[in-house]
Amino acid sequence: MQDTDTINDLAAALQQPTDISFELPDPEDEQIPESDFLQQLEIAWQVCDRFDLQTEIWRGRILRAVRDREKKGGDGRGTGFLKWLKEREISKSQAYSWIQLANSADTLLEEGRLEPAAVNNFSKRAFVETAKSAPEVQQMVSEAAQKGDRITRREVRQLTDEWMAMSSDLIPEPVKVKAADNSLPPRYIAPLVKEMEKLPEQHQKFIQKEIIANPDIDTIKQVTTEARQLAKYLKSAAQVQALAKEEVDIETALEEAHRVGCLSVAADLVNQASQMEQLIGKLYMTWKRISSLADRLYVDTGASTPNLRSLLSCIEPLGTEVMELQLSGTTEHTVRLQIQETN
């Protein structure tokens, strides 16, 4: 009886859908002040945002129910779930994005961090951002939402930056004090934390000494750039085969580059070397593929396909041992490459 009532309620809801209707200001009406015009549009936009968020949370719950039902009674390969998506022209990535959103909403609600009514204070993107945040950030955002504050992605990121600046063990205490009184805004510290997390301890300590000595915005910006270059250098160096063969002391070379003020140049050089080796590998595989396809096409063509033979004769040299290529936009430079395979 209860199931029948539920079905009837759903059917009634579908018969009388909730319509969204706005009286948008006339963009050609010059008598409306610009501030009033934008405010009216902002209110309408927020309503759409809330409706969109609630809809996508429920879509996720519906899809989750279909998926879980399939897991229990399906063929084990999710065929029924995939069929359900196909009939509604929903991609798997979109479906699981909605399911993840529903899971996040349910987690926040079940753990008591968020009251159901407070969900309406979020924009959709802010809610997704909150769901990805650390539990401490979720708690701060939820408290703000439950007080009635409008939560956009900007507010979520601001609270995330504040939490990161105050909680990270990588940031020295004097800098945290300045972050707490906003004399050193957390939005400058958060990117530094993210970059420092990628570095070995010895480099973290070096950066910590610099910001303790000069805890100001310019220093934070400078060491953030340096940390980003360091991380890029170390990541690229680990991928360069030429360095691995010679067993170069990467760390010492890095310290020397930093000492003489050419860290950015060294980082770029190593990064370019890494890209070059990857391109050589890709070039070799493409060269082999062209050679194979040209051989197959030669066998399948003849006098009856003169244009196809002409196409083959132009491209086939790119699969030979010596290749020539005229650089685009110039008639003066020709590049000649030779590939030799060795066992």
PDB file of N, CA, C and O in Angstrom, residues 278-330:
ATOM      1  N   GLN A 278      60.937  11.788 -24.845  1.00  0.00           N
ATOM      2  CA  GLN A 278      59.593  11.263 -25.089  1.00  0.00           C
ATOM      3  C   GLN A 278      59.203  11.398 -26.553  1.00  0.00           C
ATOM      4  O   GLN A 278      58.582  10.501 -27.137  1.00  0.00           O
ATOM      5  N   LEU A 279      59.572  12.527 -27.161  1.00  0.00           N
ATOM      6  CA  LEU A 279      59.261  12.743 -28.569  1.00  0.00           C
ATOM      7  C   LEU A 279      60.020  11.771 -29.463  1.00  0.00           C
ATOM      8  O   LEU A 279      59.491  11.294 -30.480  1.00  0.00           O
ATOM      9  N   ILE A 280      61.266  11.477 -29.091  1.00  0.00           N
ATOM     10  CA  ILE A 280      62.055  10.515 -29.875  1.00  0.00           C
ATOM     11  C   ILE A 280      61.385   9.140 -29.838  1.00  0.00           C
ATOM     12  O   ILE A 280      61.282   8.454 -30.864  1.00  0.00           O
ATOM     13  N   GLY A 281      60.938   8.742 -28.661  1.00  0.00           N
ATOM     14  CA  GLY A 281      60.246   7.461 -28.539  1.00  0.00           C
ATOM     15  C   GLY A 281      58.981   7.428 -29.367  1.00  0.00           C
ATOM     16  O   GLY A 281      58.690   6.444 -30.058  1.00  0.00           O
ATOM     17  N   LYS A 282      58.215   8.526 -29.319  1.00  0.00           N
ATOM     18  CA  LYS A 282      56.974   8.605 -30.099  1.00  0.00           C
ATOM     19  C   LYS A 282      57.276   8.628 -31.589  1.00  0.00           C
ATOM     20  O   LYS A 282      56.571   7.994 -32.402  1.00  0.00           O
ATOM     21  N   LEU A 283      58.349   9.357 -31.971  1.00  0.00           N
ATOM     22  CA  LEU A 283      58.751   9.415 -33.373  1.00  0.00           C
ATOM     23  C   LEU A 283      59.110   8.030 -33.886  1.00  0.00           C
ATOM     24  O   LEU A 283      58.709   7.630 -34.997  1.00  0.00           O
ATOM     25  N   TYR A 284      59.850   7.279 -33.104  1.00  0.00           N
ATOM     26  CA  TYR A 284      60.262   5.937 -33.528  1.00  0.00           C
ATOM     27  C   TYR A 284      59.049   5.035 -33.768  1.00  0.00           C
ATOM     28  O   TYR A 284      58.966   4.345 -34.794  1.00  0.00           O
ATOM     29  N   MET A 285      58.090   5.049 -32.842  1.00  0.00           N
ATOM     30  CA  MET A 285      56.900   4.200 -32.990  1.00  0.00           C
ATOM     31  C   MET A 285      56.070   4.626 -34.198  1.00  0.00           C
ATOM     32  O   MET A 285      55.532   3.787 -34.923  1.00  0.00           O
ATOM     33  N   THR A 286      55.977   5.954 -34.440  1.00  0.00           N
ATOM     34  CA  THR A 286      55.229   6.451 -35.601  1.00  0.00           C
ATOM     35  C   THR A 286      55.942   6.066 -36.897  1.00  0.00           C
ATOM     36  O   THR A 286      55.312   5.681 -37.891  1.00  0.00           O
ATOM     37  N   TRP A 287      57.259   6.167 -36.891  1.00  0.00           N
ATOM     38  CA  TRP A 287      58.067   5.791 -38.062  1.00  0.00           C
ATOM     39  C   TRP A 287      57.864   4.319 -38.417  1.00  0.00           C
ATOM     40  O   TRP A 287      57.678   3.971 -39.580  1.00  0.00           O
ATOM     41  N   LYS A 288      57.874   3.464 -37.405  1.00  0.00           N
ATOM     42  CA  LYS A 288      57.639   2.033 -37.640  1.00  0.00           C
ATOM     43  C   LYS A 288      56.235   1.800 -38.208  1.00  0.00           C
ATOM     44  O   LYS A 288      56.047   0.970 -39.104  1.00  0.00           O
ATOM     45  N   ARG A 289      55.264   2.533 -37.688  1.00  0.00           N
ATOM     46  CA  ARG A 289      53.882   2.366 -38.137  1.00  0.00           C
ATOM     47  C   ARG A 289      53.723   2.796 -39.596  1.00  0.00           C
ATOM     48  O   ARG A 289      53.056   2.127 -40.386  1.00  0.00           O
ATOM     49  N   ILE A 290      54.351   3.929 -39.965  1.00  0.00           N
ATOM     50  CA  ILE A 290      54.277   4.406 -41.349  1.00  0.00           C
ATOM     51  C   ILE A 290      54.901   3.381 -42.295  1.00  0.00           C
ATOM     52  O   ILE A 290      54.348   3.086 -43.362  1.00  0.00           O
ATOM     53  N   SER A 291      56.027   2.831 -41.913  1.00  0.00           N
ATOM     54  CA  SER A 291      56.698   1.833 -42.746  1.00  0.00           C
ATOM     55  C   SER A 291      55.811   0.612 -42.962  1.00  0.00           C
ATOM     56  O   SER A 291      55.684   0.105 -44.081  1.00  0.00           O
ATOM     57  N   SER A 292      55.171   0.147 -41.891  1.00  0.00           N
ATOM     58  CA  SER A 292      54.309  -1.031 -41.980  1.00  0.00           C
ATOM     59  C   SER A 292      53.090  -0.763 -42.864  1.00  0.00           C
ATOM     60  O   SER A 292      52.727  -1.585 -43.714  1.00  0.00           O
ATOM     61  N   LEU A 293      52.456   0.396 -42.660  1.00  0.00           N
ATOM     62  CA  LEU A 293      51.252   0.731 -43.441  1.00  0.00           C
ATOM     63  C   LEU A 293      51.606   0.936 -44.916  1.00  0.00           C
ATOM     64  O   LEU A 293      50.825   0.542 -45.805  1.00  0.00           O
ATOM     65  N   ALA A 294      52.763   1.534 -45.184  1.00  0.00           N
ATOM     66  CA  ALA A 294      53.180   1.753 -46.572  1.00  0.00           C
ATOM     67  C   ALA A 294      53.400   0.417 -47.284  1.00  0.00           C
ATOM     68  O   ALA A 294      53.021   0.255 -48.455  1.00  0.00           O
ATOM     69  N   ASP A 295      53.994  -0.547 -46.585  1.00  0.00           N
ATOM     70  CA  ASP A 295      54.213  -1.872 -47.179  1.00  0.00           C
ATOM     71  C   ASP A 295      52.880  -2.540 -47.511  1.00  0.00           C
ATOM     72  O   ASP A 295      52.719  -3.134 -48.585  1.00  0.00           O
ATOM     73  N   ARG A 296      51.921  -2.436 -46.610  1.00  0.00           N
ATOM     74  CA  ARG A 296      50.602  -3.060 -46.838  1.00  0.00           C
ATOM     75  C   ARG A 296      49.898  -2.396 -48.004  1.00  0.00           C
ATOM     76  O   ARG A 296      49.280  -3.060 -48.855  1.00  0.00           O
ATOM     77  N   LEU A 297      49.987  -1.064 -48.066  1.00  0.00           N
ATOM     78  CA  LEU A 297      49.299  -0.339 -49.137  1.00  0.00           C
ATOM     79  C   LEU A 297      49.940  -0.620 -50.489  1.00  0.00           C
ATOM     80  O   LEU A 297      49.245  -0.715 -51.508  1.00  0.00           O
ATOM     81  N   TYR A 298      51.261  -0.806 -50.514  1.00  0.00           N
ATOM     82  CA  TYR A 298      51.960  -1.107 -51.775  1.00  0.00           C
ATOM     83  C   TYR A 298      51.470  -2.430 -52.355  1.00  0.00           C
ATOM     84  O   TYR A 298      51.262  -2.557 -53.562  1.00  0.00           O
ATOM     85  N   VAL A 299      51.262  -3.400 -51.457  1.00  0.00           N
ATOM     86  CA  VAL A 299      50.800  -4.722 -51.912  1.00  0.00           C
ATOM     87  C   VAL A 299      49.390  -4.636 -52.487  1.00  0.00           C
ATOM     88  O   VAL A 299      49.049  -5.326 -53.456  1.00  0.00           O
ATOM     89  N   ASP A 300      48.547  -3.777 -51.898  1.00  0.00           N
ATOM     90  CA  ASP A 300      47.131  -3.718 -52.283  1.00  0.00           C
ATOM     91  C   ASP A 300      46.846  -2.771 -53.436  1.00  0.00           C
ATOM     92  O   ASP A 300      45.693  -2.626 -53.858  1.00  0.00           O
ATOM     93  N   THR A 301      47.851  -2.070 -53.962  1.00  0.00           N
ATOM     94  CA  THR A 301      47.613  -1.108 -55.034  1.00  0.00           C
ATOM     95  C   THR A 301      48.327  -1.549 -56.312  1.00  0.00           C
ATOM     96  O   THR A 301      49.166  -2.440 -56.298  1.00  0.00           O
ATOM     97  N   GLY A 302      47.982  -0.859 -57.417  1.00  0.00           N
ATOM     98  CA  GLY A 302      48.598  -1.199 -58.702  1.00  0.00           C
ATOM     99  C   GLY A 302      48.252  -0.165 -59.745  1.00  0.00           C
ATOM    100  O   GLY A 302      47.899   0.982 -59.430  1.00  0.00           O
ATOM    101  N   ALA A 303      48.276  -0.574 -60.988  1.00  0.00           N
ATOM    102  CA  ALA A 303      48.024   0.352 -62.098  1.00  0.00           C
ATOM    103  C   ALA A 303      46.614   0.922 -62.078  1.00  0.00           C
ATOM    104  O   ALA A 303      46.373   2.013 -62.612  1.00  0.00           O
ATOM    105  N   SER A 304      45.684   0.201 -61.466  1.00  0.00           N
ATOM    106  CA  SER A 304      44.291   0.675 -61.442  1.00  0.00           C
ATOM    107  C   SER A 304      44.063   1.776 -60.411  1.00  0.00           C
ATOM    108  O   SER A 304      42.988   2.369 -60.363  1.00  0.00           O
ATOM    109  N   THR A 305      45.076   2.057 -59.578  1.00  0.00           N
ATOM    110  CA  THR A 305      44.921   3.093 -58.543  1.00  0.00           C
ATOM    111  C   THR A 305      46.093   4.080 -58.628  1.00  0.00           C
ATOM    112  O   THR A 305      46.896   4.186 -57.694  1.00  0.00           O
ATOM    113  N   PRO A 306      46.188   4.812 -59.715  1.00  0.00           N
ATOM    114  CA  PRO A 306      47.349   5.704 -59.897  1.00  0.00           C
ATOM    115  C   PRO A 306      47.437   6.824 -58.853  1.00  0.00           C
ATOM    116  O   PRO A 306      48.528   7.202 -58.419  1.00  0.00           O
ATOM    117  N   ASN A 307      46.288   7.367 -58.446  1.00  0.00           N
ATOM    118  CA  ASN A 307      46.316   8.463 -57.462  1.00  0.00           C
ATOM    119  C   ASN A 307      46.717   7.956 -56.082  1.00  0.00           C
ATOM    120  O   ASN A 307      47.435   8.636 -55.334  1.00  0.00           O
ATOM    121  N   LEU A 308      46.259   6.748 -55.773  1.00  0.00           N
ATOM    122  CA  LEU A 308      46.621   6.166 -54.489  1.00  0.00           C
ATOM    123  C   LEU A 308      48.104   5.828 -54.474  1.00  0.00           C
ATOM    124  O   LEU A 308      48.786   6.008 -53.456  1.00  0.00           O
ATOM    125  N   ARG A 309      48.611   5.386 -55.627  1.00  0.00           N
ATOM    126  CA  ARG A 309      50.049   5.101 -55.739  1.00  0.00           C
ATOM    127  C   ARG A 309      50.870   6.403 -55.599  1.00  0.00           C
ATOM    128  O   ARG A 309      51.943   6.418 -55.011  1.00  0.00           O
ATOM    129  N   SER A 310      50.319   7.486 -56.143  1.00  0.00           N
ATOM    130  CA  SER A 310      50.993   8.776 -56.043  1.00  0.00           C
ATOM    131  C   SER A 310      51.060   9.225 -54.583  1.00  0.00           C
ATOM    132  O   SER A 310      52.096   9.726 -54.122  1.00  0.00           O
ATOM    133  N   LEU A 311      49.954   9.044 -53.857  1.00  0.00           N
ATOM    134  CA  LEU A 311      49.926   9.375 -52.423  1.00  0.00           C
ATOM    135  C   LEU A 311      50.973   8.559 -51.677  1.00  0.00           C
ATOM    136  O   LEU A 311      51.725   9.086 -50.839  1.00  0.00           O
ATOM    137  N   LEU A 312      51.049   7.267 -52.008  1.00  0.00           N
ATOM    138  CA  LEU A 312      51.999   6.382 -51.347  1.00  0.00           C
ATOM    139  C   LEU A 312      53.436   6.798 -51.617  1.00  0.00           C
ATOM    140  O   LEU A 312      54.275   6.817 -50.710  1.00  0.00           O
ATOM    141  N   SER A 313      53.714   7.179 -52.861  1.00  0.00           N
ATOM    142  CA  SER A 313      55.094   7.543 -53.205  1.00  0.00           C
ATOM    143  C   SER A 313      55.548   8.810 -52.477  1.00  0.00           C
ATOM    144  O   SER A 313      56.731   8.999 -52.212  1.00  0.00           O
ATOM    145  N   CYS A 314      54.589   9.699 -52.145  1.00  0.00           N
ATOM    146  CA  CYS A 314      54.939  10.929 -51.428  1.00  0.00           C
ATOM    147  C   CYS A 314      55.177  10.671 -49.937  1.00  0.00           C
ATOM    148  O   CYS A 314      56.071  11.285 -49.336  1.00  0.00           O
ATOM    149  N   ILE A 315      54.377   9.780 -49.355  1.00  0.00           N
ATOM    150  CA  ILE A 315      54.456   9.556 -47.903  1.00  0.00           C
ATOM    151  C   ILE A 315      55.469   8.477 -47.540  1.00  0.00           C
ATOM    152  O   ILE A 315      56.096   8.532 -46.476  1.00  0.00           O
ATOM    153  N   GLU A 316      55.677   7.514 -48.416  1.00  0.00           N
ATOM    154  CA  GLU A 316      56.548   6.372 -48.118  1.00  0.00           C
ATOM    155  C   GLU A 316      57.937   6.760 -47.629  1.00  0.00           C
ATOM    156  O   GLU A 316      58.483   6.121 -46.719  1.00  0.00           O
ATOM    157  N   PRO A 317      58.561   7.841 -48.162  1.00  0.00           N
ATOM    158  CA  PRO A 317      59.905   8.209 -47.684  1.00  0.00           C
ATOM    159  C   PRO A 317      59.977   8.514 -46.188  1.00  0.00           C
ATOM    160  O   PRO A 317      61.044   8.401 -45.581  1.00  0.00           O
ATOM    161  N   LEU A 318      58.841   8.879 -45.590  1.00  0.00           N
ATOM    162  CA  LEU A 318      58.839   9.150 -44.154  1.00  0.00           C
ATOM    163  C   LEU A 318      59.027   7.885 -43.325  1.00  0.00           C
ATOM    164  O   LEU A 318      59.287   7.962 -42.120  1.00  0.00           O
ATOM    165  N   GLY A 319      58.910   6.724 -43.963  1.00  0.00           N
ATOM    166  CA  GLY A 319      59.123   5.465 -43.271  1.00  0.00           C
ATOM    167  C   GLY A 319      60.451   4.816 -43.611  1.00  0.00           C
ATOM    168  O   GLY A 319      60.711   3.679 -43.218  1.00  0.00           O
ATOM    169  N   THR A 320      61.311   5.559 -44.335  1.00  0.00           N
ATOM    170  CA  THR A 320      62.622   5.017 -44.691  1.00  0.00           C
ATOM    171  C   THR A 320      63.658   5.442 -43.652  1.00  0.00           C
ATOM    172  O   THR A 320      63.382   6.231 -42.752  1.00  0.00           O
ATOM    173  N   GLU A 321      64.873   4.962 -43.809  1.00  0.00           N
ATOM    174  CA  GLU A 321      65.907   5.203 -42.808  1.00  0.00           C
ATOM    175  C   GLU A 321      66.312   6.668 -42.723  1.00  0.00           C
ATOM    176  O   GLU A 321      66.634   7.178 -41.640  1.00  0.00           O
ATOM    177  N   VAL A 322      66.286   7.372 -43.855  1.00  0.00           N
ATOM    178  CA  VAL A 322      66.627   8.800 -43.884  1.00  0.00           C
ATOM    179  C   VAL A 322      65.396   9.585 -44.323  1.00  0.00           C
ATOM    180  O   VAL A 322      64.810   9.306 -45.366  1.00  0.00           O
ATOM    181  N   MET A 323      65.033  10.569 -43.520  1.00  0.00           N
ATOM    182  CA  MET A 323      63.849  11.385 -43.821  1.00  0.00           C
ATOM    183  C   MET A 323      64.268  12.843 -43.950  1.00  0.00           C
ATOM    184  O   MET A 323      65.148  13.315 -43.232  1.00  0.00           O
ATOM    185  N   GLU A 324      63.601  13.557 -44.843  1.00  0.00           N
ATOM    186  CA  GLU A 324      63.838  14.985 -45.011  1.00  0.00           C
ATOM    187  C   GLU A 324      62.520  15.730 -44.857  1.00  0.00           C
ATOM    188  O   GLU A 324      61.475  15.285 -45.346  1.00  0.00           O
ATOM    189  N   LEU A 325      62.582  16.872 -44.162  1.00  0.00           N
ATOM    190  CA  LEU A 325      61.376  17.668 -43.947  1.00  0.00           C
ATOM    191  C   LEU A 325      61.729  19.141 -44.043  1.00  0.00           C
ATOM    192  O   LEU A 325      62.644  19.618 -43.365  1.00  0.00           O
ATOM    193  N   GLN A 326      60.996  19.854 -44.904  1.00  0.00           N
ATOM    194  CA  GLN A 326      61.202  21.293 -45.019  1.00  0.00           C
ATOM    195  C   GLN A 326      60.360  21.973 -43.963  1.00  0.00           C
ATOM    196  O   GLN A 326      59.153  21.734 -43.854  1.00  0.00           O
ATOM    197  N   LEU A 327      60.982  22.806 -43.148  1.00  0.00           N
ATOM    198  CA  LEU A 327      60.268  23.467 -42.059  1.00  0.00           C
ATOM    199  C   LEU A 327      59.184  24.384 -42.606  1.00  0.00           C
ATOM    200  O   LEU A 327      59.385  25.072 -43.615  1.00  0.00           O
ATOM    201  N   SER A 328      58.027  24.416 -41.925  1.00  0.00           N
ATOM    202  CA  SER A 328      56.903  25.227 -42.380  1.00  0.00           C
ATOM    203  C   SER A 328      57.264  26.702 -42.368  1.00  0.00           C
ATOM    204  O   SER A 328      57.958  27.184 -41.478  1.00  0.00           O
ATOM    205  N   GLY A 329      56.788  27.408 -43.388  1.00  0.00           N
ATOM    206  CA  GLY A 329      56.963  28.854 -43.432  1.00  0.00           C
ATOM    207  C   GLY A 329      58.324  29.318 -43.906  1.00  0.00           C
ATOM    208  O   GLY A 329      58.626  30.505 -43.848  1.00  0.00           O
ATOM    209  N   THR A 330      59.171  28.416 -44.334  1.00  0.00           N
ATOM    210  CA  THR A 330      60.491  28.831 -44.826  1.00  0.00           C
ATOM    211  C   THR A 330      60.944  27.899 -45.944  1.00  0.00           C
ATOM    212  O   THR A 330      60.588  26.730 -45.979  1.00  0.00           O
TER     213      THR A 330
END
